mmCIF file of C-alpha atoms in Angstrom:
data_model
loop_
_atom_site.group_PDB
_atom_site.id
_atom_site.type_symbol
_atom_site.label_atom_id
_atom_site.label_comp_id
_atom_site.label_asym_id
_atom_site.label_seq_id
_atom_site.Cartn_x
_atom_site.Cartn_y
_atom_site.Cartn_z
ATOM 1 C CA LYS A 1 20.835 5.385 -28.436
ATOM 2 C CA ALA A 2 19.427 8.710 -29.392
ATOM 3 C CA GLY A 3 16.489 9.859 -27.428
ATOM 4 C CA VAL A 4 13.093 10.724 -28.623
ATOM 5 C CA THR A 5 13.207 13.651 -30.990
ATOM 6 C CA GLN A 6 10.323 16.046 -31.674
ATOM 7 C CA THR A 7 10.330 18.811 -34.321
ATOM 8 C CA PRO A 8 9.886 21.493 -34.484
ATOM 9 C CA ARG A 9 10.543 22.809 -30.980
ATOM 10 C CA TYR A 10 8.537 25.976 -31.274
ATOM 11 C CA LEU A 11 5.807 26.733 -33.716
ATOM 12 C CA ILE A 12 3.575 29.844 -34.085
ATOM 13 C CA LYS A 13 0.374 29.520 -36.175
ATOM 14 C CA THR A 14 -2.730 31.648 -36.985
ATOM 15 C CA ARG A 15 -6.225 30.656 -36.001
ATOM 16 C CA GLY A 16 -7.791 28.364 -38.719
ATOM 17 C CA GLN A 17 -4.634 27.002 -39.993
ATOM 18 C CA GLN A 18 -3.438 23.473 -39.574
ATOM 19 C CA VAL A 19 -0.181 22.187 -38.155
ATOM 20 C CA THR A 20 1.875 18.890 -38.345
ATOM 21 C CA LEU A 21 4.270 17.896 -35.659
ATOM 22 C CA SER A 22 6.820 15.192 -35.858
ATOM 23 C CA CYS A 23 8.131 12.668 -33.404
ATOM 24 C CA SER A 24 11.041 10.122 -33.970
ATOM 25 C CA PRO A 25 11.135 7.504 -31.304
ATOM 26 C CA ILE A 26 13.995 5.730 -29.726
ATOM 27 C CA SER A 27 15.287 3.079 -32.105
ATOM 28 C CA GLY A 28 13.516 -0.203 -31.493
ATOM 29 C CA HIS A 29 10.562 1.361 -29.910
ATOM 30 C CA ARG A 30 7.253 0.665 -31.722
ATOM 31 C CA SER A 31 4.805 2.341 -29.544
ATOM 32 C CA VAL A 32 4.389 6.148 -29.681
ATOM 33 C CA SER A 33 2.037 8.199 -27.675
ATOM 34 C CA TRP A 34 1.127 11.844 -27.848
ATOM 35 C CA TYR A 35 0.131 14.075 -24.897
ATOM 36 C CA GLN A 36 -1.112 17.788 -24.705
ATOM 37 C CA GLN A 37 0.124 19.857 -21.773
ATOM 38 C CA THR A 38 -1.600 23.080 -20.916
ATOM 39 C CA PRO A 39 -1.569 25.070 -17.486
ATOM 40 C CA GLY A 40 -5.371 24.630 -17.188
ATOM 41 C CA GLN A 41 -5.923 21.074 -18.061
ATOM 42 C CA GLY A 42 -2.421 19.693 -17.370
ATOM 43 C CA LEU A 43 -1.167 16.574 -19.142
ATOM 44 C CA GLN A 44 -3.772 14.848 -21.305
ATOM 45 C CA PHE A 45 -3.525 11.798 -23.470
ATOM 46 C CA LEU A 46 -4.129 12.382 -27.185
ATOM 47 C CA PHE A 47 -3.455 9.026 -28.960
ATOM 48 C CA GLU A 48 -1.158 6.036 -29.116
ATOM 49 C CA TYR A 49 0.129 4.301 -32.174
ATOM 50 C CA PHE A 50 1.731 0.909 -32.363
ATOM 51 C CA SER A 51 2.864 -0.730 -35.692
ATOM 52 C CA GLU A 52 1.321 2.008 -37.784
ATOM 53 C CA THR A 53 -2.094 1.420 -36.214
ATOM 54 C CA GLN A 54 -3.862 3.737 -33.675
ATOM 55 C CA ARG A 55 -4.362 1.608 -30.554
ATOM 56 C CA ASN A 56 -5.991 4.187 -28.332
ATOM 57 C CA LYS A 57 -7.488 7.684 -28.464
ATOM 58 C CA GLY A 58 -8.106 10.265 -25.938
ATOM 59 C CA ASN A 59 -11.046 12.485 -25.540
ATOM 60 C CA PHE A 60 -10.047 15.004 -28.268
ATOM 61 C CA PRO A 61 -12.147 16.494 -31.186
ATOM 62 C CA GLY A 62 -11.670 14.856 -34.621
ATOM 63 C CA ARG A 63 -9.473 17.967 -35.655
ATOM 64 C CA PHE A 64 -6.591 15.959 -33.807
ATOM 65 C CA SER A 65 -5.284 13.156 -35.807
ATOM 66 C CA GLY A 66 -2.191 11.306 -36.178
ATOM 67 C CA ARG A 67 -0.329 8.653 -37.857
ATOM 68 C CA GLN A 68 2.718 6.380 -37.737
ATOM 69 C CA PHE A 69 5.026 5.202 -40.429
ATOM 70 C CA SER A 70 6.793 1.847 -40.925
ATOM 71 C CA ASN A 71 9.920 3.128 -39.355
ATOM 72 C CA SER A 72 7.822 4.041 -36.077
ATOM 73 C CA ARG A 73 8.181 7.740 -36.575
ATOM 74 C CA SER A 74 4.906 9.514 -35.892
ATOM 75 C CA GLU A 75 3.054 12.716 -36.808
ATOM 76 C CA MET A 76 0.241 14.500 -35.313
ATOM 77 C CA ASN A 77 -1.884 16.847 -37.192
ATOM 78 C CA VAL A 78 -4.356 19.612 -35.879
ATOM 79 C CA SER A 79 -6.601 21.228 -38.304
ATOM 80 C CA THR A 80 -8.506 24.341 -38.076
ATOM 81 C CA LEU A 81 -6.490 25.617 -35.193
ATOM 82 C CA GLU A 82 -8.147 27.321 -32.093
ATOM 83 C CA LEU A 83 -6.571 29.598 -29.576
ATOM 84 C CA GLY A 84 -7.077 26.702 -27.001
ATOM 85 C CA ASP A 85 -4.884 24.478 -28.946
ATOM 86 C CA SER A 86 -1.855 26.497 -27.713
ATOM 87 C CA ALA A 87 0.050 23.989 -25.606
ATOM 88 C CA LEU A 88 3.165 21.820 -25.223
ATOM 89 C CA TYR A 89 2.739 18.644 -27.245
ATOM 90 C CA LEU A 90 4.777 15.870 -25.853
ATOM 91 C CA CYS A 91 5.666 12.676 -27.578
ATOM 92 C CA ALA A 92 6.734 9.362 -25.812
ATOM 93 C CA SER A 93 7.906 6.061 -26.941
ATOM 94 C CA ARG A 94 8.422 2.767 -25.437
ATOM 95 C CA GLU A 95 9.235 -0.674 -26.224
ATOM 96 C CA THR A 96 6.737 -3.505 -26.662
ATOM 97 C CA GLY A 97 5.334 -5.204 -23.622
ATOM 98 C CA GLU A 98 3.496 -4.074 -20.504
ATOM 99 C CA ASN A 99 6.590 -3.804 -18.239
ATOM 100 C CA THR A 100 8.198 -1.035 -20.196
ATOM 101 C CA GLU A 101 8.526 2.662 -19.454
ATOM 102 C CA ALA A 102 7.740 5.523 -21.610
ATOM 103 C CA PHE A 103 10.590 7.973 -22.540
ATOM 104 C CA PHE A 104 9.647 11.464 -23.584
ATOM 105 C CA GLY A 105 10.796 14.009 -26.087
ATOM 106 C CA GLN A 106 11.403 17.716 -25.249
ATOM 107 C CA GLY A 107 8.123 18.598 -26.831
ATOM 108 C CA THR A 108 6.850 21.143 -29.412
ATOM 109 C CA ARG A 109 5.502 24.370 -27.990
ATOM 110 C CA LEU A 110 2.517 25.484 -30.183
ATOM 111 C CA THR A 111 1.303 29.036 -29.993
ATOM 112 C CA VAL A 112 -1.950 29.778 -31.845
ATOM 113 C CA VAL A 113 -2.525 33.495 -32.475
ATOM 114 C CA ALA B 1 -11.770 6.050 -15.190
ATOM 115 C CA GLN B 2 -8.618 6.446 -13.243
ATOM 116 C CA THR B 3 -7.779 9.805 -11.518
ATOM 117 C CA VAL B 4 -4.675 10.874 -9.952
ATOM 118 C CA THR B 5 -4.524 13.818 -7.447
ATOM 119 C CA GLN B 6 -1.514 15.856 -6.176
ATOM 120 C CA SER B 7 -2.783 18.016 -3.376
ATOM 121 C CA GLN B 8 0.413 20.264 -3.139
ATOM 122 C CA PRO B 9 0.716 22.753 -6.130
ATOM 123 C CA GLU B 10 4.129 23.954 -4.712
ATOM 124 C CA MET B 11 6.666 22.620 -2.197
ATOM 125 C CA SER B 12 9.982 24.110 -1.047
ATOM 126 C CA VAL B 13 12.898 22.543 0.894
ATOM 127 C CA GLN B 14 16.363 23.526 2.036
ATOM 128 C CA GLU B 15 19.289 22.114 0.030
ATOM 129 C CA ALA B 16 20.400 18.774 1.685
ATOM 130 C CA GLU B 17 17.036 18.390 3.594
ATOM 131 C CA THR B 18 14.433 15.834 2.829
ATOM 132 C CA VAL B 19 10.990 16.586 1.145
ATOM 133 C CA THR B 20 7.955 14.261 0.536
ATOM 134 C CA LEU B 21 5.503 14.982 -2.457
ATOM 135 C CA SER B 22 2.032 13.421 -2.000
ATOM 136 C CA CYS B 23 -0.002 11.623 -4.601
ATOM 137 C CA THR B 24 -3.253 9.727 -4.410
ATOM 138 C CA TYR B 25 -5.177 7.908 -7.066
ATOM 139 C CA ASP B 26 -8.448 6.233 -7.665
ATOM 140 C CA THR B 27 -8.854 2.997 -9.487
ATOM 141 C CA SER B 28 -10.834 -0.307 -9.460
ATOM 142 C CA GLU B 29 -7.915 -2.194 -10.895
ATOM 143 C CA SER B 30 -5.735 -4.463 -8.993
ATOM 144 C CA ASP B 31 -2.601 -4.455 -11.264
ATOM 145 C CA TYR B 32 -1.208 -1.313 -12.526
ATOM 146 C CA TYR B 33 2.057 0.842 -12.484
ATOM 147 C CA LEU B 34 2.690 4.118 -10.816
ATOM 148 C CA PHE B 35 5.335 6.475 -11.732
ATOM 149 C CA TRP B 36 6.919 9.835 -10.716
ATOM 150 C CA TYR B 37 8.175 12.045 -13.532
ATOM 151 C CA LYS B 38 10.302 15.119 -13.211
ATOM 152 C CA GLN B 39 10.009 18.005 -15.683
ATOM 153 C CA PRO B 40 12.760 20.571 -15.365
ATOM 154 C CA PRO B 41 12.609 23.911 -17.179
ATOM 155 C CA SER B 42 14.011 22.161 -20.287
ATOM 156 C CA ARG B 43 10.387 20.602 -20.482
ATOM 157 C CA GLN B 44 11.522 17.067 -21.049
ATOM 158 C CA MET B 45 9.806 14.573 -18.787
ATOM 159 C CA ILE B 46 12.201 12.304 -16.981
ATOM 160 C CA LEU B 47 11.184 9.300 -15.177
ATOM 161 C CA VAL B 48 12.310 9.274 -11.580
ATOM 162 C CA ILE B 49 10.873 6.182 -10.201
ATOM 163 C CA ARG B 50 8.207 3.509 -11.004
ATOM 164 C CA GLN B 51 6.291 1.117 -8.705
ATOM 165 C CA GLU B 52 4.419 -2.212 -9.841
ATOM 166 C CA ALA B 53 1.393 -2.411 -7.919
ATOM 167 C CA TYR B 54 1.863 -6.330 -7.266
ATOM 168 C CA LYS B 55 5.143 -5.520 -5.540
ATOM 169 C CA GLN B 56 4.794 -4.789 -1.749
ATOM 170 C CA GLN B 57 8.296 -3.525 -1.474
ATOM 171 C CA ASN B 58 8.680 0.183 -1.958
ATOM 172 C CA ALA B 59 10.835 1.166 -4.949
ATOM 173 C CA THR B 60 13.980 3.159 -4.397
ATOM 174 C CA GLU B 61 16.463 4.861 -6.615
ATOM 175 C CA ASN B 62 19.398 6.469 -5.256
ATOM 176 C CA ARG B 63 18.038 9.625 -3.236
ATOM 177 C CA PHE B 64 14.383 9.001 -4.313
ATOM 178 C CA SER B 65 12.080 6.490 -2.750
ATOM 179 C CA VAL B 66 8.306 5.904 -2.630
ATOM 180 C CA ASN B 67 5.869 5.108 0.040
ATOM 181 C CA PHE B 68 3.326 3.003 -1.710
ATOM 182 C CA GLN B 69 0.145 2.138 0.221
ATOM 183 C CA LYS B 70 -2.065 0.234 -1.963
ATOM 184 C CA ALA B 71 -5.045 -0.033 0.199
ATOM 185 C CA ALA B 72 -5.009 3.709 0.848
ATOM 186 C CA LYS B 73 -4.317 4.356 -2.896
ATOM 187 C CA SER B 74 -1.395 6.522 -1.917
ATOM 188 C CA PHE B 75 1.927 6.961 -3.653
ATOM 189 C CA SER B 76 4.255 9.530 -2.152
ATOM 190 C CA LEU B 77 7.833 10.444 -3.261
ATOM 191 C CA LYS B 78 10.594 11.085 -0.851
ATOM 192 C CA ILE B 79 13.558 12.947 -1.933
ATOM 193 C CA SER B 80 16.542 12.830 0.422
ATOM 194 C CA ASP B 81 19.632 15.142 0.478
ATOM 195 C CA SER B 82 17.828 17.567 -1.811
ATOM 196 C CA GLN B 83 20.072 19.054 -4.468
ATOM 197 C CA LEU B 84 19.639 22.329 -6.476
ATOM 198 C CA GLY B 85 19.192 20.178 -9.589
ATOM 199 C CA ASP B 86 16.112 18.585 -8.134
ATOM 200 C CA ALA B 87 14.070 21.733 -8.635
ATOM 201 C CA ALA B 88 11.480 20.885 -11.164
ATOM 202 C CA MET B 89 7.710 20.015 -11.713
ATOM 203 C CA TYR B 90 7.006 16.669 -10.514
ATOM 204 C CA PHE B 91 4.081 14.637 -11.817
ATOM 205 C CA CYS B 92 2.605 11.522 -10.379
ATOM 206 C CA ALA B 93 1.223 9.109 -13.080
ATOM 207 C CA TYR B 94 -0.739 5.952 -13.285
ATOM 208 C CA ARG B 95 -0.769 3.245 -16.032
ATOM 209 C CA SER B 96 -3.305 0.453 -16.583
ATOM 210 C CA LEU B 97 -2.291 -2.880 -17.639
ATOM 211 C CA GLN B 98 -5.559 -3.244 -19.450
ATOM 212 C CA GLY B 99 -7.087 -1.502 -22.382
ATOM 213 C CA ALA B 100 -5.511 1.852 -23.136
ATOM 214 C CA GLN B 101 -1.953 1.743 -21.556
ATOM 215 C CA LYS B 102 -1.903 5.636 -21.417
ATOM 216 C CA LEU B 103 -0.293 7.491 -18.502
ATOM 217 C CA VAL B 104 -2.880 9.395 -16.365
ATOM 218 C CA PHE B 105 -1.080 12.370 -14.716
ATOM 219 C CA GLY B 106 -1.692 14.329 -11.711
ATOM 220 C CA GLN B 107 -1.698 18.151 -11.736
ATOM 221 C CA GLY B 108 1.939 18.343 -10.721
ATOM 222 C CA THR B 109 3.915 19.806 -7.795
ATOM 223 C CA ARG B 110 6.476 22.489 -8.266
ATOM 224 C CA LEU B 111 9.440 21.860 -6.187
ATOM 225 C CA THR B 112 11.886 24.715 -5.100
ATOM 226 C CA ILE B 113 15.151 24.012 -3.608
ATOM 227 C CA ASN B 114 16.477 26.680 -1.439
ATOM 228 C CA PRO B 115 20.380 27.056 -1.028
#
Protein backbone atom coordinates (compact mmCIF):
# COMPACT_ATOMS: atom_id res chain seq x y z
CA LYS A 1 0.00 0.00 0.00
CA ALA A 2 1.14 3.53 -0.65
CA GLY A 3 1.85 5.60 2.44
CA VAL A 4 0.35 8.90 3.47
CA THR A 5 1.07 11.49 0.82
CA GLN A 6 1.22 15.19 1.52
CA THR A 7 1.50 17.89 -1.12
CA PRO A 8 3.24 20.16 -1.63
CA ARG A 9 6.40 19.32 0.32
CA TYR A 10 7.52 22.94 0.53
CA LEU A 11 5.63 26.19 0.29
CA ILE A 12 6.56 29.84 0.67
CA LYS A 13 3.77 32.35 1.15
CA THR A 14 3.48 36.01 2.02
CA ARG A 15 1.80 37.38 5.12
CA GLY A 16 -1.91 37.88 4.54
CA GLN A 17 -2.21 35.23 1.86
CA GLN A 18 -4.03 31.97 2.27
CA VAL A 19 -2.77 28.44 1.68
CA THR A 20 -4.23 24.99 1.13
CA LEU A 21 -2.38 21.81 2.00
CA SER A 22 -3.39 18.37 0.84
CA CYS A 23 -3.20 14.92 2.41
CA SER A 24 -3.99 11.58 0.80
CA PRO A 25 -4.33 8.87 3.44
CA ILE A 26 -3.42 5.23 3.17
CA SER A 27 -6.04 3.36 1.20
CA GLY A 28 -8.83 2.22 3.50
CA HIS A 29 -8.02 4.71 6.25
CA ARG A 30 -10.98 6.94 7.02
CA SER A 31 -9.50 9.00 9.83
CA VAL A 32 -7.17 11.86 8.99
CA SER A 33 -5.55 14.13 11.57
CA TRP A 34 -3.43 17.23 11.15
CA TYR A 35 -0.61 18.43 13.40
CA GLN A 36 1.50 21.56 13.43
CA GLN A 37 5.16 21.23 14.38
CA THR A 38 7.23 24.26 15.38
CA PRO A 39 10.50 24.54 17.32
CA GLY A 40 8.82 26.57 20.04
CA GLN A 41 5.49 24.81 20.52
CA GLY A 42 6.43 21.31 19.39
CA LEU A 43 3.75 19.09 17.90
CA GLN A 44 0.22 20.32 18.35
CA PHE A 45 -3.04 18.77 17.23
CA LEU A 46 -5.03 20.81 14.73
CA PHE A 47 -8.05 18.67 13.87
CA GLU A 48 -9.28 15.21 12.98
CA TYR A 49 -11.66 14.22 10.22
CA PHE A 50 -13.59 11.00 9.90
CA SER A 51 -16.03 10.18 7.11
CA GLU A 52 -16.06 13.79 5.91
CA THR A 53 -16.91 15.15 9.38
CA GLN A 54 -14.67 17.07 11.70
CA ARG A 55 -14.55 14.95 14.80
CA ASN A 56 -12.17 16.96 16.96
CA LYS A 57 -10.44 20.31 16.86
CA GLY A 58 -7.41 21.61 18.65
CA ASN A 59 -6.88 25.02 20.16
CA PHE A 60 -6.19 27.00 17.00
CA PRO A 61 -7.84 30.16 15.68
CA GLY A 62 -10.62 30.03 13.12
CA ARG A 63 -8.11 30.90 10.38
CA PHE A 64 -7.25 27.23 10.41
CA SER A 65 -9.85 25.04 8.77
CA GLY A 66 -10.06 21.76 6.98
CA ARG A 67 -12.25 19.35 5.18
CA GLN A 68 -12.36 15.76 4.09
CA PHE A 69 -13.68 14.38 0.83
CA SER A 70 -15.62 11.19 0.16
CA ASN A 71 -12.40 9.41 -0.85
CA SER A 72 -10.94 10.33 2.58
CA ARG A 73 -8.46 12.81 1.11
CA SER A 74 -8.19 15.85 3.32
CA GLU A 75 -7.21 19.46 2.90
CA MET A 76 -6.37 22.07 5.44
CA ASN A 77 -6.58 25.75 4.78
CA VAL A 78 -4.97 28.65 6.59
CA SER A 79 -6.27 32.11 5.77
CA THR A 80 -4.65 35.47 6.45
CA LEU A 81 -1.26 33.93 7.04
CA GLU A 82 0.92 35.22 9.86
CA LEU A 83 4.66 34.81 10.32
CA GLY A 84 3.96 32.49 13.25
CA ASP A 85 2.18 30.05 10.97
CA SER A 86 5.54 29.00 9.57
CA ALA A 87 5.80 25.35 10.54
CA LEU A 88 5.90 21.76 9.41
CA TYR A 89 2.35 20.52 8.94
CA LEU A 90 1.98 16.79 9.38
CA CYS A 91 -0.94 14.65 8.37
CA ALA A 92 -1.66 11.23 9.82
CA SER A 93 -4.17 8.58 8.84
CA ARG A 94 -5.45 5.51 10.62
CA GLU A 95 -8.03 2.82 10.27
CA THR A 96 -11.32 2.84 12.11
CA GLY A 97 -11.22 1.60 15.69
CA GLU A 98 -9.43 2.53 18.86
CA ASN A 99 -6.72 -0.11 18.62
CA THR A 100 -5.13 1.35 15.52
CA GLU A 101 -1.98 3.33 14.99
CA ALA A 102 -1.45 6.56 13.13
CA PHE A 103 0.75 6.65 10.06
CA PHE A 104 2.28 9.98 9.16
CA GLY A 105 3.16 11.64 5.91
CA GLN A 106 6.42 13.51 5.33
CA GLY A 107 4.78 16.84 5.98
CA THR A 108 4.52 20.18 4.25
CA ARG A 109 7.06 22.79 5.24
CA LEU A 110 5.29 26.17 5.14
CA THR A 111 7.32 29.34 5.33
CA VAL A 112 5.52 32.67 5.70
CA VAL A 113 7.56 35.74 4.77
CA ALA B 1 -5.86 17.65 29.93
CA GLN B 2 -3.10 15.17 29.40
CA THR B 3 0.52 16.25 29.25
CA VAL B 4 3.68 14.46 28.20
CA THR B 5 7.14 15.46 29.37
CA GLN B 6 10.50 14.44 27.96
CA SER B 7 13.17 15.85 30.24
CA GLN B 8 16.16 15.07 28.02
CA PRO B 9 16.39 17.48 25.06
CA GLU B 10 19.48 15.67 23.78
CA MET B 11 21.15 12.32 24.32
CA SER B 12 24.15 10.67 22.75
CA VAL B 13 25.39 7.10 22.75
CA GLN B 14 28.23 5.12 21.26
CA GLU B 15 27.37 2.81 18.40
CA ALA B 16 26.46 -0.69 19.68
CA GLU B 17 25.76 0.61 23.19
CA THR B 18 22.42 0.88 24.96
CA VAL B 19 20.56 4.11 25.63
CA THR B 20 17.37 4.91 27.53
CA LEU B 21 15.11 7.84 26.74
CA SER B 22 12.79 9.08 29.47
CA CYS B 23 9.15 10.09 29.30
CA THR B 24 6.59 10.92 31.95
CA TYR B 25 2.95 11.79 31.44
CA ASP B 26 0.03 13.05 33.39
CA THR B 27 -3.51 11.75 33.05
CA SER B 28 -6.52 10.89 35.15
CA GLU B 29 -7.60 8.16 32.75
CA SER B 30 -7.05 4.47 33.37
CA ASP B 31 -7.06 3.26 29.77
CA TYR B 32 -4.93 4.84 27.07
CA TYR B 33 -2.13 4.17 24.61
CA LEU B 34 1.46 5.31 24.75
CA PHE B 35 3.78 5.52 21.77
CA TRP B 36 7.33 6.28 20.83
CA TYR B 37 7.78 7.88 17.43
CA LYS B 38 11.04 8.51 15.61
CA GLN B 39 11.51 11.50 13.32
CA PRO B 40 14.67 11.30 11.18
CA PRO B 41 15.91 14.23 9.06
CA SER B 42 13.43 13.18 6.37
CA ARG B 43 10.79 14.55 8.82
CA GLN B 44 8.45 11.58 8.53
CA MET B 45 7.20 10.37 11.91
CA ILE B 46 7.75 6.64 12.21
CA LEU B 47 6.14 4.53 14.90
CA VAL B 48 8.79 2.72 16.94
CA ILE B 49 6.72 1.00 19.60
CA ARG B 50 3.39 1.24 21.37
CA GLN B 51 2.02 0.17 24.74
CA GLU B 52 -1.56 -0.37 25.81
CA ALA B 53 -2.05 0.83 29.37
CA TYR B 54 -4.10 -2.21 30.36
CA LYS B 55 -1.20 -4.52 29.52
CA GLN B 56 1.28 -5.03 32.33
CA GLN B 57 3.85 -6.63 30.05
CA ASN B 58 6.32 -4.19 28.56
CA ALA B 59 6.25 -3.96 24.77
CA THR B 60 9.30 -4.95 22.75
CA GLU B 61 10.14 -4.58 19.06
CA ASN B 62 13.49 -6.07 18.14
CA ARG B 63 16.15 -3.75 19.64
CA PHE B 64 13.53 -1.42 21.11
CA SER B 65 11.78 -2.02 24.41
CA VAL B 66 9.90 0.06 26.92
CA ASN B 67 9.73 0.24 30.68
CA PHE B 68 6.11 1.10 31.43
CA GLN B 69 5.42 2.06 35.03
CA LYS B 70 1.72 2.89 35.17
CA ALA B 71 1.58 4.00 38.77
CA ALA B 72 4.56 6.29 38.30
CA LYS B 73 3.22 7.43 34.89
CA SER B 74 6.56 6.71 33.33
CA PHE B 75 7.25 5.30 29.88
CA SER B 76 10.92 5.04 28.94
CA LEU B 77 12.37 3.69 25.71
CA LYS B 78 15.47 1.49 25.67
CA ILE B 79 17.43 1.10 22.47
CA SER B 80 19.88 -1.78 22.51
CA ASP B 81 22.84 -2.22 20.16
CA SER B 82 22.46 1.35 18.89
CA GLN B 83 22.99 1.82 15.18
CA LEU B 84 23.85 4.92 13.16
CA GLY B 85 20.40 4.76 11.60
CA ASP B 86 18.82 5.26 15.03
CA ALA B 87 19.93 8.89 15.04
CA ALA B 88 16.76 11.00 15.05
CA MET B 89 14.34 12.98 17.18
CA TYR B 90 12.30 10.69 19.40
CA PHE B 91 8.86 11.69 20.58
CA CYS B 92 6.83 10.13 23.32
CA ALA B 93 3.08 10.39 22.74
CA TYR B 94 -0.16 9.70 24.58
CA ARG B 95 -3.53 8.86 23.11
CA SER B 96 -6.76 8.73 25.03
CA LEU B 97 -9.43 6.16 24.35
CA GLN B 98 -12.16 8.66 25.11
CA GLY B 99 -13.20 11.86 23.43
CA ALA B 100 -10.61 13.32 21.12
CA GLN B 101 -8.32 10.47 20.15
CA LYS B 102 -5.55 12.86 19.29
CA LEU B 103 -1.89 12.27 19.98
CA VAL B 104 -0.37 14.42 22.72
CA PHE B 105 3.36 14.66 22.17
CA GLY B 106 6.31 15.42 24.38
CA GLN B 107 8.90 17.97 23.31
CA GLY B 108 11.21 15.33 21.90
CA THR B 109 14.72 14.02 22.54
CA ARG B 110 17.41 14.37 19.90
CA LEU B 111 19.47 11.18 19.85
CA THR B 112 22.98 11.23 18.40
CA ILE B 113 24.87 8.02 17.68
CA ASN B 114 28.66 8.31 17.89
CA PRO B 115 30.58 5.92 15.63
